[in-house]
mmCIF file of C-alpha atoms in Angstrom:
data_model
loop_
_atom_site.group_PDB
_atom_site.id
_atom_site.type_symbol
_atom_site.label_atom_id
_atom_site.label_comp_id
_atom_site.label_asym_id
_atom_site.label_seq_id
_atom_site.Cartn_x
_atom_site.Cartn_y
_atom_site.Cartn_z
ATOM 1 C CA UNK I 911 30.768 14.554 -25.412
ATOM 2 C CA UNK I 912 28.258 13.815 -22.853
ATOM 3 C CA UNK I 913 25.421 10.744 -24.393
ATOM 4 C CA UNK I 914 22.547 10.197 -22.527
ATOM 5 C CA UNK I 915 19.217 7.717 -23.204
ATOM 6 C CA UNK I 916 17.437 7.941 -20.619
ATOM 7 C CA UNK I 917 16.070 10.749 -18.769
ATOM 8 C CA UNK I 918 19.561 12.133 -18.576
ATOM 9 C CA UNK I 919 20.848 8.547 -16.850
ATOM 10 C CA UNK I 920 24.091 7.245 -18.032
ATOM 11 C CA UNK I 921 24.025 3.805 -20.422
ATOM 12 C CA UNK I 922 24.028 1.342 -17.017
ATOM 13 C CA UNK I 923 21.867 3.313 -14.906
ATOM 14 C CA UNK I 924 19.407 3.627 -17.973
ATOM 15 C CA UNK I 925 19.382 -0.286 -18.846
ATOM 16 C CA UNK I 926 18.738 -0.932 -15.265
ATOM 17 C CA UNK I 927 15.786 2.124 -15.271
ATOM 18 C CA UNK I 928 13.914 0.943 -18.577
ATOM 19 C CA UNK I 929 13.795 -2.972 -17.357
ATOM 20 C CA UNK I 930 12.425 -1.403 -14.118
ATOM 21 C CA UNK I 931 9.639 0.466 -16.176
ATOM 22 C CA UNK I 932 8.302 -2.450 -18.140
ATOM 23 C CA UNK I 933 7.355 -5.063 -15.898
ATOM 24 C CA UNK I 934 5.891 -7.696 -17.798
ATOM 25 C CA UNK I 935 3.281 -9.794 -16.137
ATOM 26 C CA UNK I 936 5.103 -9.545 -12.243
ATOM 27 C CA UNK I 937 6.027 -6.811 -10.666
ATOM 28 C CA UNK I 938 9.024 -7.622 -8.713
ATOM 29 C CA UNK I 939 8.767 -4.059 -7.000
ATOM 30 C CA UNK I 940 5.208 -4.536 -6.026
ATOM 31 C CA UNK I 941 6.207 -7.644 -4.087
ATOM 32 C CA UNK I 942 8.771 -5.901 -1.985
ATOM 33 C CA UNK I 943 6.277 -2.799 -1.247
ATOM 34 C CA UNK I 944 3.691 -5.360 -0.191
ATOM 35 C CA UNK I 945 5.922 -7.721 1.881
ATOM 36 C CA UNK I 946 7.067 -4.049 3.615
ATOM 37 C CA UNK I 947 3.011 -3.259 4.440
ATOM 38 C CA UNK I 948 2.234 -6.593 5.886
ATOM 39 C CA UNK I 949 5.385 -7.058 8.029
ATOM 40 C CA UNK I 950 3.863 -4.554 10.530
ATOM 41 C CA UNK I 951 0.440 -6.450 10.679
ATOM 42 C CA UNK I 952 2.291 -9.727 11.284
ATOM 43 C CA UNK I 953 3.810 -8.187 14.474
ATOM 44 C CA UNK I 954 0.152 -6.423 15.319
ATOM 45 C CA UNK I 955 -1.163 -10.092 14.848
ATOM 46 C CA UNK I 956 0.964 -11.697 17.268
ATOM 47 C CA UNK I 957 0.915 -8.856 20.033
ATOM 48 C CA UNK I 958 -2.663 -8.550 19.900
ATOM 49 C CA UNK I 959 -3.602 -11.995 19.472
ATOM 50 C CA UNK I 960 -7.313 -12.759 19.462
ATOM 51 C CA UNK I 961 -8.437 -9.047 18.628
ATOM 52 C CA UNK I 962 -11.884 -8.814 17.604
ATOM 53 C CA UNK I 963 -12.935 -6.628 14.800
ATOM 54 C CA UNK I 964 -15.210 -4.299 16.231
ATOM 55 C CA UNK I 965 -16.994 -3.125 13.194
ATOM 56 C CA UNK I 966 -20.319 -4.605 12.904
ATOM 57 C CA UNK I 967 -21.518 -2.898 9.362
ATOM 58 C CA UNK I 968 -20.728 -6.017 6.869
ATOM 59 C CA UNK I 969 -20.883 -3.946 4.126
ATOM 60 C CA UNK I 970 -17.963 -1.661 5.360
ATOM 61 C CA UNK I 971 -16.134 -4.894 6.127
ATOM 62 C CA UNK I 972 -16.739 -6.400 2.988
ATOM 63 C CA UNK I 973 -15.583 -3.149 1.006
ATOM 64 C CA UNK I 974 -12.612 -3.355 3.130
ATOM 65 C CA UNK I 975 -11.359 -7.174 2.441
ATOM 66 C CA UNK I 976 -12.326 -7.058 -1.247
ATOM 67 C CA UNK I 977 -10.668 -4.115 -2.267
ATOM 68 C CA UNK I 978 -7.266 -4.923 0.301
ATOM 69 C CA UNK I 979 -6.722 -8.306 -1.447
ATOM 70 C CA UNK I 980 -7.823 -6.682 -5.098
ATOM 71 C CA UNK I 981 -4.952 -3.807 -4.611
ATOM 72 C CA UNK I 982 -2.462 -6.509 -3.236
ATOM 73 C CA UNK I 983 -2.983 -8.475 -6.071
ATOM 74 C CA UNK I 984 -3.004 -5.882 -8.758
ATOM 75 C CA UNK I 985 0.283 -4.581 -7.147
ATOM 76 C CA UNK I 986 1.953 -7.816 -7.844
ATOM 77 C CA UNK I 987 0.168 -9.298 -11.136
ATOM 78 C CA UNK I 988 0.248 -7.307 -13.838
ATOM 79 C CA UNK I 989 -3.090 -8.966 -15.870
ATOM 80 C CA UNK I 990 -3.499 -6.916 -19.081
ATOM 81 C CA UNK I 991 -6.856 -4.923 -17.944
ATOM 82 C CA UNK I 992 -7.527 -1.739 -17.696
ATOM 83 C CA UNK I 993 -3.358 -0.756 -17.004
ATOM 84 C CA UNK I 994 -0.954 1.283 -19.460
ATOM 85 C CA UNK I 995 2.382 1.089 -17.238
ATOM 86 C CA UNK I 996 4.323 3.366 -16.526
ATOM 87 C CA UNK I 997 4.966 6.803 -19.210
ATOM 88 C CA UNK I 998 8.567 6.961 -18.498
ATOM 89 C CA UNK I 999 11.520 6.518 -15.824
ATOM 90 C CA UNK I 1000 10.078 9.322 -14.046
ATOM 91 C CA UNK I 1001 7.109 7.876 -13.169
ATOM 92 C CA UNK I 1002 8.530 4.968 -12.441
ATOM 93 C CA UNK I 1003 10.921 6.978 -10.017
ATOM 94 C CA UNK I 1004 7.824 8.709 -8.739
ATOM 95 C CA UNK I 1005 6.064 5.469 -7.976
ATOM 96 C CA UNK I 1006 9.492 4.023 -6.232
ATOM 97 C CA UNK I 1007 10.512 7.078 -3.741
ATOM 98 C CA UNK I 1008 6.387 8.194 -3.119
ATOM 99 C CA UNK I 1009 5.857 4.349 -2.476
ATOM 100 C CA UNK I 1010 9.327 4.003 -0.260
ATOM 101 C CA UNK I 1011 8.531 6.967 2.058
ATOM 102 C CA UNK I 1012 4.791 6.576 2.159
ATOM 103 C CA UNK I 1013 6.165 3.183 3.636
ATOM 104 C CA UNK I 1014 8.974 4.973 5.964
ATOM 105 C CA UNK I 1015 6.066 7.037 7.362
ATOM 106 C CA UNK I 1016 3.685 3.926 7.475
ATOM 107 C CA UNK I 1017 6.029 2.393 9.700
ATOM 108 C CA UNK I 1018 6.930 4.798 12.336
ATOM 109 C CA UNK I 1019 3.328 5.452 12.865
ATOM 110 C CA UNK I 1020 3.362 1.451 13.553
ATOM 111 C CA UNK I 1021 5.884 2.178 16.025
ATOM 112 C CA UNK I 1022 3.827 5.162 17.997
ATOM 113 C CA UNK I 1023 0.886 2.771 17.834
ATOM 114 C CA UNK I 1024 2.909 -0.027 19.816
ATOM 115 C CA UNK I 1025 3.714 2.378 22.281
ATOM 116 C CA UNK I 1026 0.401 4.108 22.688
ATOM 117 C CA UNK I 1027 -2.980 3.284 21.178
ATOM 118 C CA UNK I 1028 -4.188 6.796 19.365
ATOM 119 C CA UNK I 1029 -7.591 7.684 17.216
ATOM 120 C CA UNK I 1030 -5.465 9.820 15.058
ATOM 121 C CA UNK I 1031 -2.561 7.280 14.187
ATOM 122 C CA UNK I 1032 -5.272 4.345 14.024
ATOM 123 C CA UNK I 1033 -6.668 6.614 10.689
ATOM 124 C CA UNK I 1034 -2.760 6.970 9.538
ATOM 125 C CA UNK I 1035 -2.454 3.745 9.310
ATOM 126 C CA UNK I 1036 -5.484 3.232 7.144
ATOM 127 C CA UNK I 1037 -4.828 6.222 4.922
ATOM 128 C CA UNK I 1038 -0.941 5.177 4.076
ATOM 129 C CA UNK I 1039 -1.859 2.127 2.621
ATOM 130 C CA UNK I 1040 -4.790 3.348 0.876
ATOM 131 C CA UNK I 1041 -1.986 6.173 -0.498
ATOM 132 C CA UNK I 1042 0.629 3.364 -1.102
ATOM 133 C CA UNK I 1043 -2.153 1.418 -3.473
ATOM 134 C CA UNK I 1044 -3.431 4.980 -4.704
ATOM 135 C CA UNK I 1045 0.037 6.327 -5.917
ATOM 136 C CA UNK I 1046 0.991 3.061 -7.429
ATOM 137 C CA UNK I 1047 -2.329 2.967 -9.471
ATOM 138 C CA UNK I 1048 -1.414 6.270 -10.655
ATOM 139 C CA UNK I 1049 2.009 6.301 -11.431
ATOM 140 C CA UNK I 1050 1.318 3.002 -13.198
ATOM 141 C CA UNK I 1051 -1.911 4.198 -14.920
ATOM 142 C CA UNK I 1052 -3.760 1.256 -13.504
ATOM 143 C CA UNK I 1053 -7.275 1.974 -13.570
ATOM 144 C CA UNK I 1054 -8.436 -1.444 -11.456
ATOM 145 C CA UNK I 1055 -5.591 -0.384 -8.580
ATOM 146 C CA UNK I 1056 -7.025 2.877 -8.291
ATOM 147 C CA UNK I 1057 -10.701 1.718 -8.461
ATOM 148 C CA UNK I 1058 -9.329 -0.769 -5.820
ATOM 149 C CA UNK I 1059 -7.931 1.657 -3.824
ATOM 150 C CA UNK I 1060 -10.502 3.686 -3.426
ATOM 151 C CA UNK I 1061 -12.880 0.571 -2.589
ATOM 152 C CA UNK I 1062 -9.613 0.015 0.258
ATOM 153 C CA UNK I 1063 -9.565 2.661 1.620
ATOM 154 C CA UNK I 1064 -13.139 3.605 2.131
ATOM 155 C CA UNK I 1065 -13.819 0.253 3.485
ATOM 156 C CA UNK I 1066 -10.373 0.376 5.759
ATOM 157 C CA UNK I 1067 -10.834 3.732 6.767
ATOM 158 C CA UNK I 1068 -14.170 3.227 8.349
ATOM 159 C CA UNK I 1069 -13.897 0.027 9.676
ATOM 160 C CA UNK I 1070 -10.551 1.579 11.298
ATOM 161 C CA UNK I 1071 -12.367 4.557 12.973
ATOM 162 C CA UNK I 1072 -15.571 2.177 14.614
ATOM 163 C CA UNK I 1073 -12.635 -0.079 16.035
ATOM 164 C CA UNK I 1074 -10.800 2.924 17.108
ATOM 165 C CA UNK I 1075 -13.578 4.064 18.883
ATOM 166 C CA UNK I 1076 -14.726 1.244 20.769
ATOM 167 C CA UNK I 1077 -11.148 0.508 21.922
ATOM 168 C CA UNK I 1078 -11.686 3.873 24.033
#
């Protein structure tokens, strides 16, 4: 007799996958996908030390900071508003593999950059995080990480394209 309880897991594998889908106030998971996204900027930072952002529309800017530091946070802190978590241990397995190879992809486009400035990989790297924060919102039914997301990645997208364009 075969018992299963959760989403045809076995009893371990099921503990471990229903902890993983409520996560309280702190999303341990969150944490790890975020420290992944910045640990490509930190390199960026110190190899092009002293880059100027190129983007003079402050509006576009501003977009861009507010809603990078608004999904960040809402990644990470779970604050009661406007989120339902996540409807089961397949969304929650949605949100882990979408997340880990949105961040696979984010990263070798980090490594063609390093090797050769492009227009075209300069908007892949502002669309993969925006996709990152965008999936998570969704798979978490987080109506502020979407909202923020979208805020992201309009702001980061443009602001991307007028640097990538004057670097020409």
């Amino acid at each position: 007799m075969d018992v299963t309880i959760i989403g045809g897991a076995d009893g371990p594998t099921s503990v471990f996958l229903a902890g993983e889908v409520d996560t309280g106030w702190f999303n341990l998971t969150g944490l790890i996908f975020m420290v992944l996204l910045l640990a490509p900027n930190l390199f960026y930072a110190i190899k092009f030390r002293g880059a100027k952002n190129a983007c003079t529309n402050k509006t576009f800017c501003v977009l861009e900071q507010v809603g990078r530091y608004m999904s960040m946070f809402l990644m990470i802190f779970n604050i009661g508003i406007a989120e339902f978590g996540f409807s089961g241990v397949g969304t929650w397995m949605g949100y882990f593999i979408g997340n880990a190879v949105l961040l696979l992809v984010y990263w070798v486009m980090w490594i063609l950059y390093f090797r050769k400035q492009r227009l075209w990989v300069s908007m892949a790297l502002a669309i993969l995080p925006t996709g990152i924060f965008l999936l998570s919102g969704i798979m978490m039914r987080h109506i502020l990480l979407i909202i923020s997301a979208v805020i992201f990645g309009i702001g980061h997208c443009y602001v991307t394209y007028q640097n990538a364009k004057k670097q020409k």
